[in-house]
Amino acid sequence: MRQSFMAYAMSVIISRALPDVRDGLKPVHRRVLYAMYDMGNTWDKPYKKSARLVGDIMGKYHPHGDTAIYDTIVRMAQDFNMRYPSIDGQGNFGSIDGDSPAAMRYTEIRMARLAEEILADIEKETVDFIPNYDDTLKEPAVLPSRIPNLLVNGAAGIAVGMATNIPPHNLGEVIDGLIAMVQNPDITIKQLMKHIPGPDFPTGGFIHGKEPIVQAYSEGKGIIQMRGKAFTETIKRTGKEQIVISEIPFMVNKKRLIEQIAELVNEKKIEGIGDIRDESDREGMRIVIELKRDSVPDIILNQIYKHTALQDSFGVNMLAIVEGKPKLLNLKEALKAFLDHRREVVTRRTAYDLRKAEERLHILEGYRIALDNLDAVIKLIRNSADPKVAKEGLMSNFGLSDIQAQAILDLRLQRLTGLERDKIMEEHRETGELIGKLGAILADEKEIYKIIVEELNKIKEQYGDERRTQIVARSEDISIEDLMVDEDMAVTISHEGYIKRNPVTLYRAQRRGGKGKIGTTTKEEDFVEDLFIASMHSYILFFTTIGKVYWIKVHELPQASRAAKGKPIVNLLNLEPGERVSAFLSVREFVDGRYVIFATKKGLIKKTDLMSYSNPRSSGIRAIGLEDGDELIGVKLTDGQQEIILSTLDGQSIRFKEEQVRPTGRGTYGVVAMRLDEGDAVVSMEMLSHGANILTVSENGYGKRTEMDEYRLQSRGGKGIITMKATDKTGRVVGGQQVTEDDQLMLVTNKGKIIRLRIKDIRVIGRNTQGVRLIDLEEGERVVSLARLAEKEEDDEEE
């Protein structure tokens, strides 16, 4: 059993699944091309029925199933599978959508013109022939290919215990590499890659990253990342944008790709797609993805790359048969094997031509002797009883060989005219020169390589084309952030849990007392509850009522129009039933030496290392322990050396040093920061900076700035001092912010109205005051959130 399996395994490896390094063909492909050549089914002859060829191949050379042979022929004719098809097909040979080809009785084929170069000079004893399966015919052991077919068209196959997967390449580039190698046999792989930068797939697209190509070319193995080519168009009629996919990765089924995208839309994994349609035709591929209004094309395209075969990988494994054994090849070894093959082919062809020339010269020498003795030769032939006697007489009287004597007897009388005599003598001279030239070639290997280079240049000139696949920077280096401007975003979350982002430039700066602009359309019972500012490239950490934390990139948040309500936050985070987001933190990057400070409604505070929150799971991780009835009201980043100020609903505040709060782990509870009266609660927490003022805003739209010096340092755990005189007129305190003259303020009301104010327009007054009106409110309207915005550009004023 062991011996039988080993014999079977070697048969599969050598005789079925792996290509020969010299012609780049598996036995079945070689037999298909040779059978077509033998039948005269060349590129310049009429097409023949595929079934006729399949029968001929199966009967003469390949004793396997007709379906397997026809499948091979179909693949050799498909321009989306073969970079340079070797068969010219007429009829339905399948499609990139995965459609099946027509039955072999309907389709017709002939060799492609390029295939002629794979079989060129086979009649000149350039390759060895071996017996076919029943020892009745001979078939070539390898083809004399002038095309570096192993690299140009690639190969794929699964043997026993091994497999090959060689990507296709551009013919012109491979030829340039071969010529460079002839000129410099010590050339390095890095130098070769100046000529052969990477694979060139028939379906085009992109290859992301040079390093995987270098690895594959150096070691013979590697994983190359492929991406389809897509661009964005604007529909003139509607103004909406659409993504158009014009090229897809090699070996990807277009129909299945469209189905994948549709499934993601149906499963709500990708939002913002309105319609998908296939507009591909004879002019080329065109998959159109129509986007909904206000969708961001770059984000949607990035999600499509991430979740579908529009981004795929190609596992390179350059395994081929070398001298009868499987061998893993690097790029240089593959090129050298082809050059060695061509050297042998050219040598054998030259030797064949030399032998034929010498044989011809031998006959011409006999003609010359006969013409010099023409009368005697004619008399001898006329007086001979039969051809045998005449031949013997010529050989004995004129010193001719058997071959020469027979050639003279076969000579037509018209060749004895003066003109024909001159032609024979001229041919004699030219043949002598040819023999000298061919002998010189065989005597000098440099001449052989010179011929190889000349033939390669002719192949490139006749069949070379432009590269289809572009090689770009590594996909790891091309993140969604690279596609987006790093601008500040106003992120709003409504009471009912709807979230969206908008550029802060959407809201023009107004003088205090302005009416504001509608920032969010909410249901009557809903209102905007939180607003904060974060850059597009930042992380947003979402802390929830049950003490867990989730994070998401700002650019992953849905961008909606100013009046739109956004998307439910539950669609972005895997929240538990009854769990809701209660605090937020914008983090540019996770680094050591930074801390997260938590403040709760009941006046507790906690400090934990930022790195503890750098790897949250999709289901969230524990951020803080909370008592019943308590919840987070604020989360801040700090360097460990800050001062903290807390403000309450009833207008109290306390200022103390952060060092009074020692760091604890993720799941721990806080310590007392401020003692509260019954019914009071902490509403805001700030980290103080030198030179800032404390801005306090009330729910009825009043606010003021107060010098920081008016808030004396106290010990953690006290009741604090007054920060704003809260009355029926002002309402309770919404929050406190530290601000500077250059900052701007954004206020949000329960009716979705947002107003943007310059801080310098708000008066600086004492702690125990009511402040000035910042925003005119309608009946039943109140301020629910505020956020500070550092001014980066001069904004237009609006009266």
PDB file of N, CA and C in Angstrom, residues 617-661:
ATOM      1  N   ARG A 617     -13.171  45.028  24.226  1.00  0.00           N
ATOM      2  CA  ARG A 617     -13.808  44.033  23.379  1.00  0.00           C
ATOM      3  C   ARG A 617     -15.082  44.609  22.777  1.00  0.00           C
ATOM      4  N   SER A 618     -15.612  43.931  21.755  1.00  0.00           N
ATOM      5  CA  SER A 618     -16.847  44.414  21.130  1.00  0.00           C
ATOM      6  C   SER A 618     -18.001  44.450  22.119  1.00  0.00           C
ATOM      7  N   SER A 619     -17.926  43.591  23.127  1.00  0.00           N
ATOM      8  CA  SER A 619     -18.978  43.570  24.159  1.00  0.00           C
ATOM      9  C   SER A 619     -18.679  44.553  25.283  1.00  0.00           C
ATOM     10  N   GLY A 620     -17.589  45.342  25.165  1.00  0.00           N
ATOM     11  CA  GLY A 620     -17.228  46.320  26.178  1.00  0.00           C
ATOM     12  C   GLY A 620     -16.404  45.717  27.296  1.00  0.00           C
ATOM     13  N   ILE A 621     -15.761  46.588  28.091  1.00  0.00           N
ATOM     14  CA  ILE A 621     -15.022  46.131  29.254  1.00  0.00           C
ATOM     15  C   ILE A 621     -15.415  46.986  30.465  1.00  0.00           C
ATOM     16  N   ARG A 622     -15.159  46.465  31.666  1.00  0.00           N
ATOM     17  CA  ARG A 622     -15.491  47.185  32.882  1.00  0.00           C
ATOM     18  C   ARG A 622     -14.603  48.416  33.013  1.00  0.00           C
ATOM     19  N   ALA A 623     -15.217  49.585  33.254  1.00  0.00           N
ATOM     20  CA  ALA A 623     -14.471  50.839  33.364  1.00  0.00           C
ATOM     21  C   ALA A 623     -14.424  51.351  34.793  1.00  0.00           C
ATOM     22  N   ILE A 624     -15.528  51.189  35.541  1.00  0.00           N
ATOM     23  CA  ILE A 624     -15.621  51.719  36.903  1.00  0.00           C
ATOM     24  C   ILE A 624     -16.728  50.985  37.638  1.00  0.00           C
ATOM     25  N   GLY A 625     -16.552  50.840  38.943  1.00  0.00           N
ATOM     26  CA  GLY A 625     -17.621  50.282  39.760  1.00  0.00           C
ATOM     27  C   GLY A 625     -18.562  51.394  40.211  1.00  0.00           C
ATOM     28  N   LEU A 626     -19.870  51.180  40.090  1.00  0.00           N
ATOM     29  CA  LEU A 626     -20.865  52.204  40.433  1.00  0.00           C
ATOM     30  C   LEU A 626     -21.850  51.661  41.462  1.00  0.00           C
ATOM     31  N   GLU A 627     -22.189  52.509  42.433  1.00  0.00           N
ATOM     32  CA  GLU A 627     -23.219  52.146  43.401  1.00  0.00           C
ATOM     33  C   GLU A 627     -24.604  52.272  42.767  1.00  0.00           C
ATOM     34  N   ASP A 628     -25.603  51.669  43.396  1.00  0.00           N
ATOM     35  CA  ASP A 628     -26.971  51.786  42.888  1.00  0.00           C
ATOM     36  C   ASP A 628     -27.397  53.248  42.894  1.00  0.00           C
ATOM     37  N   GLY A 629     -28.005  53.698  41.812  1.00  0.00           N
ATOM     38  CA  GLY A 629     -28.494  55.050  41.711  1.00  0.00           C
ATOM     39  C   GLY A 629     -27.442  56.062  41.294  1.00  0.00           C
ATOM     40  N   ASP A 630     -26.177  55.638  41.198  1.00  0.00           N
ATOM     41  CA  ASP A 630     -25.115  56.553  40.784  1.00  0.00           C
ATOM     42  C   ASP A 630     -24.837  56.350  39.295  1.00  0.00           C
ATOM     43  N   GLU A 631     -24.285  57.374  38.688  1.00  0.00           N
ATOM     44  CA  GLU A 631     -23.898  57.255  37.288  1.00  0.00           C
ATOM     45  C   GLU A 631     -22.784  58.242  36.974  1.00  0.00           C
ATOM     46  N   LEU A 632     -22.071  57.979  35.859  1.00  0.00           N
ATOM     47  CA  LEU A 632     -20.993  58.875  35.437  1.00  0.00           C
ATOM     48  C   LEU A 632     -21.560  60.186  34.911  1.00  0.00           C
ATOM     49  N   ILE A 633     -20.883  61.301  35.255  1.00  0.00           N
ATOM     50  CA  ILE A 633     -21.279  62.592  34.675  1.00  0.00           C
ATOM     51  C   ILE A 633     -20.139  63.214  33.864  1.00  0.00           C
ATOM     52  N   GLY A 634     -18.928  62.682  34.046  1.00  0.00           N
ATOM     53  CA  GLY A 634     -17.815  63.250  33.311  1.00  0.00           C
ATOM     54  C   GLY A 634     -16.603  62.356  33.341  1.00  0.00           C
ATOM     55  N   VAL A 635     -15.829  62.405  32.252  1.00  0.00           N
ATOM     56  CA  VAL A 635     -14.589  61.644  32.140  1.00  0.00           C
ATOM     57  C   VAL A 635     -13.569  62.559  31.482  1.00  0.00           C
ATOM     58  N   LYS A 636     -12.367  62.642  32.014  1.00  0.00           N
ATOM     59  CA  LYS A 636     -11.339  63.517  31.462  1.00  0.00           C
ATOM     60  C   LYS A 636     -10.003  62.784  31.367  1.00  0.00           C
ATOM     61  N   LEU A 637      -9.170  63.257  30.421  1.00  0.00           N
ATOM     62  CA  LEU A 637      -7.795  62.784  30.317  1.00  0.00           C
ATOM     63  C   LEU A 637      -6.894  63.710  31.105  1.00  0.00           C
ATOM     64  N   THR A 638      -5.858  63.144  31.715  1.00  0.00           N
ATOM     65  CA  THR A 638      -4.954  63.964  32.520  1.00  0.00           C
ATOM     66  C   THR A 638      -3.551  63.366  32.496  1.00  0.00           C
ATOM     67  N   ASP A 639      -2.564  64.206  32.885  1.00  0.00           N
ATOM     68  CA  ASP A 639      -1.183  63.719  32.985  1.00  0.00           C
ATOM     69  C   ASP A 639      -0.811  63.366  34.421  1.00  0.00           C
ATOM     70  N   GLY A 640      -1.783  63.461  35.343  1.00  0.00           N
ATOM     71  CA  GLY A 640      -1.537  63.106  36.735  1.00  0.00           C
ATOM     72  C   GLY A 640      -1.176  64.274  37.631  1.00  0.00           C
ATOM     73  N   GLN A 641      -0.986  65.468  37.051  1.00  0.00           N
ATOM     74  CA  GLN A 641      -0.539  66.630  37.836  1.00  0.00           C
ATOM     75  C   GLN A 641      -1.519  67.805  37.735  1.00  0.00           C
ATOM     76  N   GLN A 642      -2.765  67.561  37.443  1.00  0.00           N
ATOM     77  CA  GLN A 642      -3.736  68.624  37.201  1.00  0.00           C
ATOM     78  C   GLN A 642      -4.460  69.032  38.488  1.00  0.00           C
ATOM     79  N   GLU A 643      -5.231  70.126  38.336  1.00  0.00           N
ATOM     80  CA  GLU A 643      -6.189  70.501  39.370  1.00  0.00           C
ATOM     81  C   GLU A 643      -7.587  70.253  38.828  1.00  0.00           C
ATOM     82  N   ILE A 644      -8.479  69.819  39.711  1.00  0.00           N
ATOM     83  CA  ILE A 644      -9.823  69.418  39.310  1.00  0.00           C
ATOM     84  C   ILE A 644     -10.840  70.356  39.925  1.00  0.00           C
ATOM     85  N   ILE A 645     -11.885  70.710  39.157  1.00  0.00           N
ATOM     86  CA  ILE A 645     -13.002  71.470  39.715  1.00  0.00           C
ATOM     87  C   ILE A 645     -14.302  70.775  39.329  1.00  0.00           C
ATOM     88  N   LEU A 646     -15.163  70.575  40.318  1.00  0.00           N
ATOM     89  CA  LEU A 646     -16.481  69.968  40.096  1.00  0.00           C
ATOM     90  C   LEU A 646     -17.546  71.019  40.334  1.00  0.00           C
ATOM     91  N   SER A 647     -18.643  70.955  39.567  1.00  0.00           N
ATOM     92  CA  SER A 647     -19.771  71.869  39.743  1.00  0.00           C
ATOM     93  C   SER A 647     -21.049  71.060  39.923  1.00  0.00           C
ATOM     94  N   THR A 648     -22.012  71.633  40.677  1.00  0.00           N
ATOM     95  CA  THR A 648     -23.242  70.891  40.964  1.00  0.00           C
ATOM     96  C   THR A 648     -24.469  71.624  40.440  1.00  0.00           C
ATOM     97  N   LEU A 649     -25.606  70.933  40.471  1.00  0.00           N
ATOM     98  CA  LEU A 649     -26.884  71.488  40.023  1.00  0.00           C
ATOM     99  C   LEU A 649     -27.257  72.764  40.780  1.00  0.00           C
ATOM    100  N   ASP A 650     -26.974  72.753  42.062  1.00  0.00           N
ATOM    101  CA  ASP A 650     -27.386  73.878  42.902  1.00  0.00           C
ATOM    102  C   ASP A 650     -26.360  75.007  42.927  1.00  0.00           C
ATOM    103  N   GLY A 651     -25.342  74.955  42.062  1.00  0.00           N
ATOM    104  CA  GLY A 651     -24.406  76.060  41.947  1.00  0.00           C
ATOM    105  C   GLY A 651     -23.215  75.995  42.861  1.00  0.00           C
ATOM    106  N   GLN A 652     -22.896  74.831  43.434  1.00  0.00           N
ATOM    107  CA  GLN A 652     -21.713  74.676  44.260  1.00  0.00           C
ATOM    108  C   GLN A 652     -20.540  74.163  43.394  1.00  0.00           C
ATOM    109  N   SER A 653     -19.311  74.392  43.882  1.00  0.00           N
ATOM    110  CA  SER A 653     -18.142  73.861  43.187  1.00  0.00           C
ATOM    111  C   SER A 653     -17.027  73.621  44.193  1.00  0.00           C
ATOM    112  N   ILE A 654     -16.119  72.704  43.828  1.00  0.00           N
ATOM    113  CA  ILE A 654     -14.964  72.436  44.667  1.00  0.00           C
ATOM    114  C   ILE A 654     -13.742  72.267  43.781  1.00  0.00           C
ATOM    115  N   ARG A 655     -12.612  72.839  44.229  1.00  0.00           N
ATOM    116  CA  ARG A 655     -11.349  72.764  43.486  1.00  0.00           C
ATOM    117  C   ARG A 655     -10.307  72.064  44.367  1.00  0.00           C
ATOM    118  N   PHE A 656      -9.647  71.023  43.825  1.00  0.00           N
ATOM    119  CA  PHE A 656      -8.618  70.323  44.595  1.00  0.00           C
ATOM    120  C   PHE A 656      -7.590  69.729  43.624  1.00  0.00           C
ATOM    121  N   LYS A 657      -6.436  69.317  44.176  1.00  0.00           N
ATOM    122  CA  LYS A 657      -5.348  68.762  43.361  1.00  0.00           C
ATOM    123  C   LYS A 657      -5.618  67.298  43.021  1.00  0.00           C
ATOM    124  N   GLU A 658      -5.275  66.943  41.790  1.00  0.00           N
ATOM    125  CA  GLU A 658      -5.473  65.574  41.319  1.00  0.00           C
ATOM    126  C   GLU A 658      -4.656  64.578  42.124  1.00  0.00           C
ATOM    127  N   GLU A 659      -3.520  65.005  42.656  1.00  0.00           N
ATOM    128  CA  GLU A 659      -2.646  64.092  43.377  1.00  0.00           C
ATOM    129  C   GLU A 659      -3.311  63.534  44.635  1.00  0.00           C
ATOM    130  N   GLN A 660      -4.431  64.146  45.034  1.00  0.00           N
ATOM    131  CA  GLN A 660      -5.174  63.631  46.185  1.00  0.00           C
ATOM    132  C   GLN A 660      -5.975  62.368  45.823  1.00  0.00           C
ATOM    133  N   VAL A 661      -5.999  62.029  44.533  1.00  0.00           N
ATOM    134  CA  VAL A 661      -6.709  60.828  44.071  1.00  0.00           C
ATOM    135  C   VAL A 661      -5.659  59.838  43.556  1.00  0.00           C
TER     136      VAL A 661
END
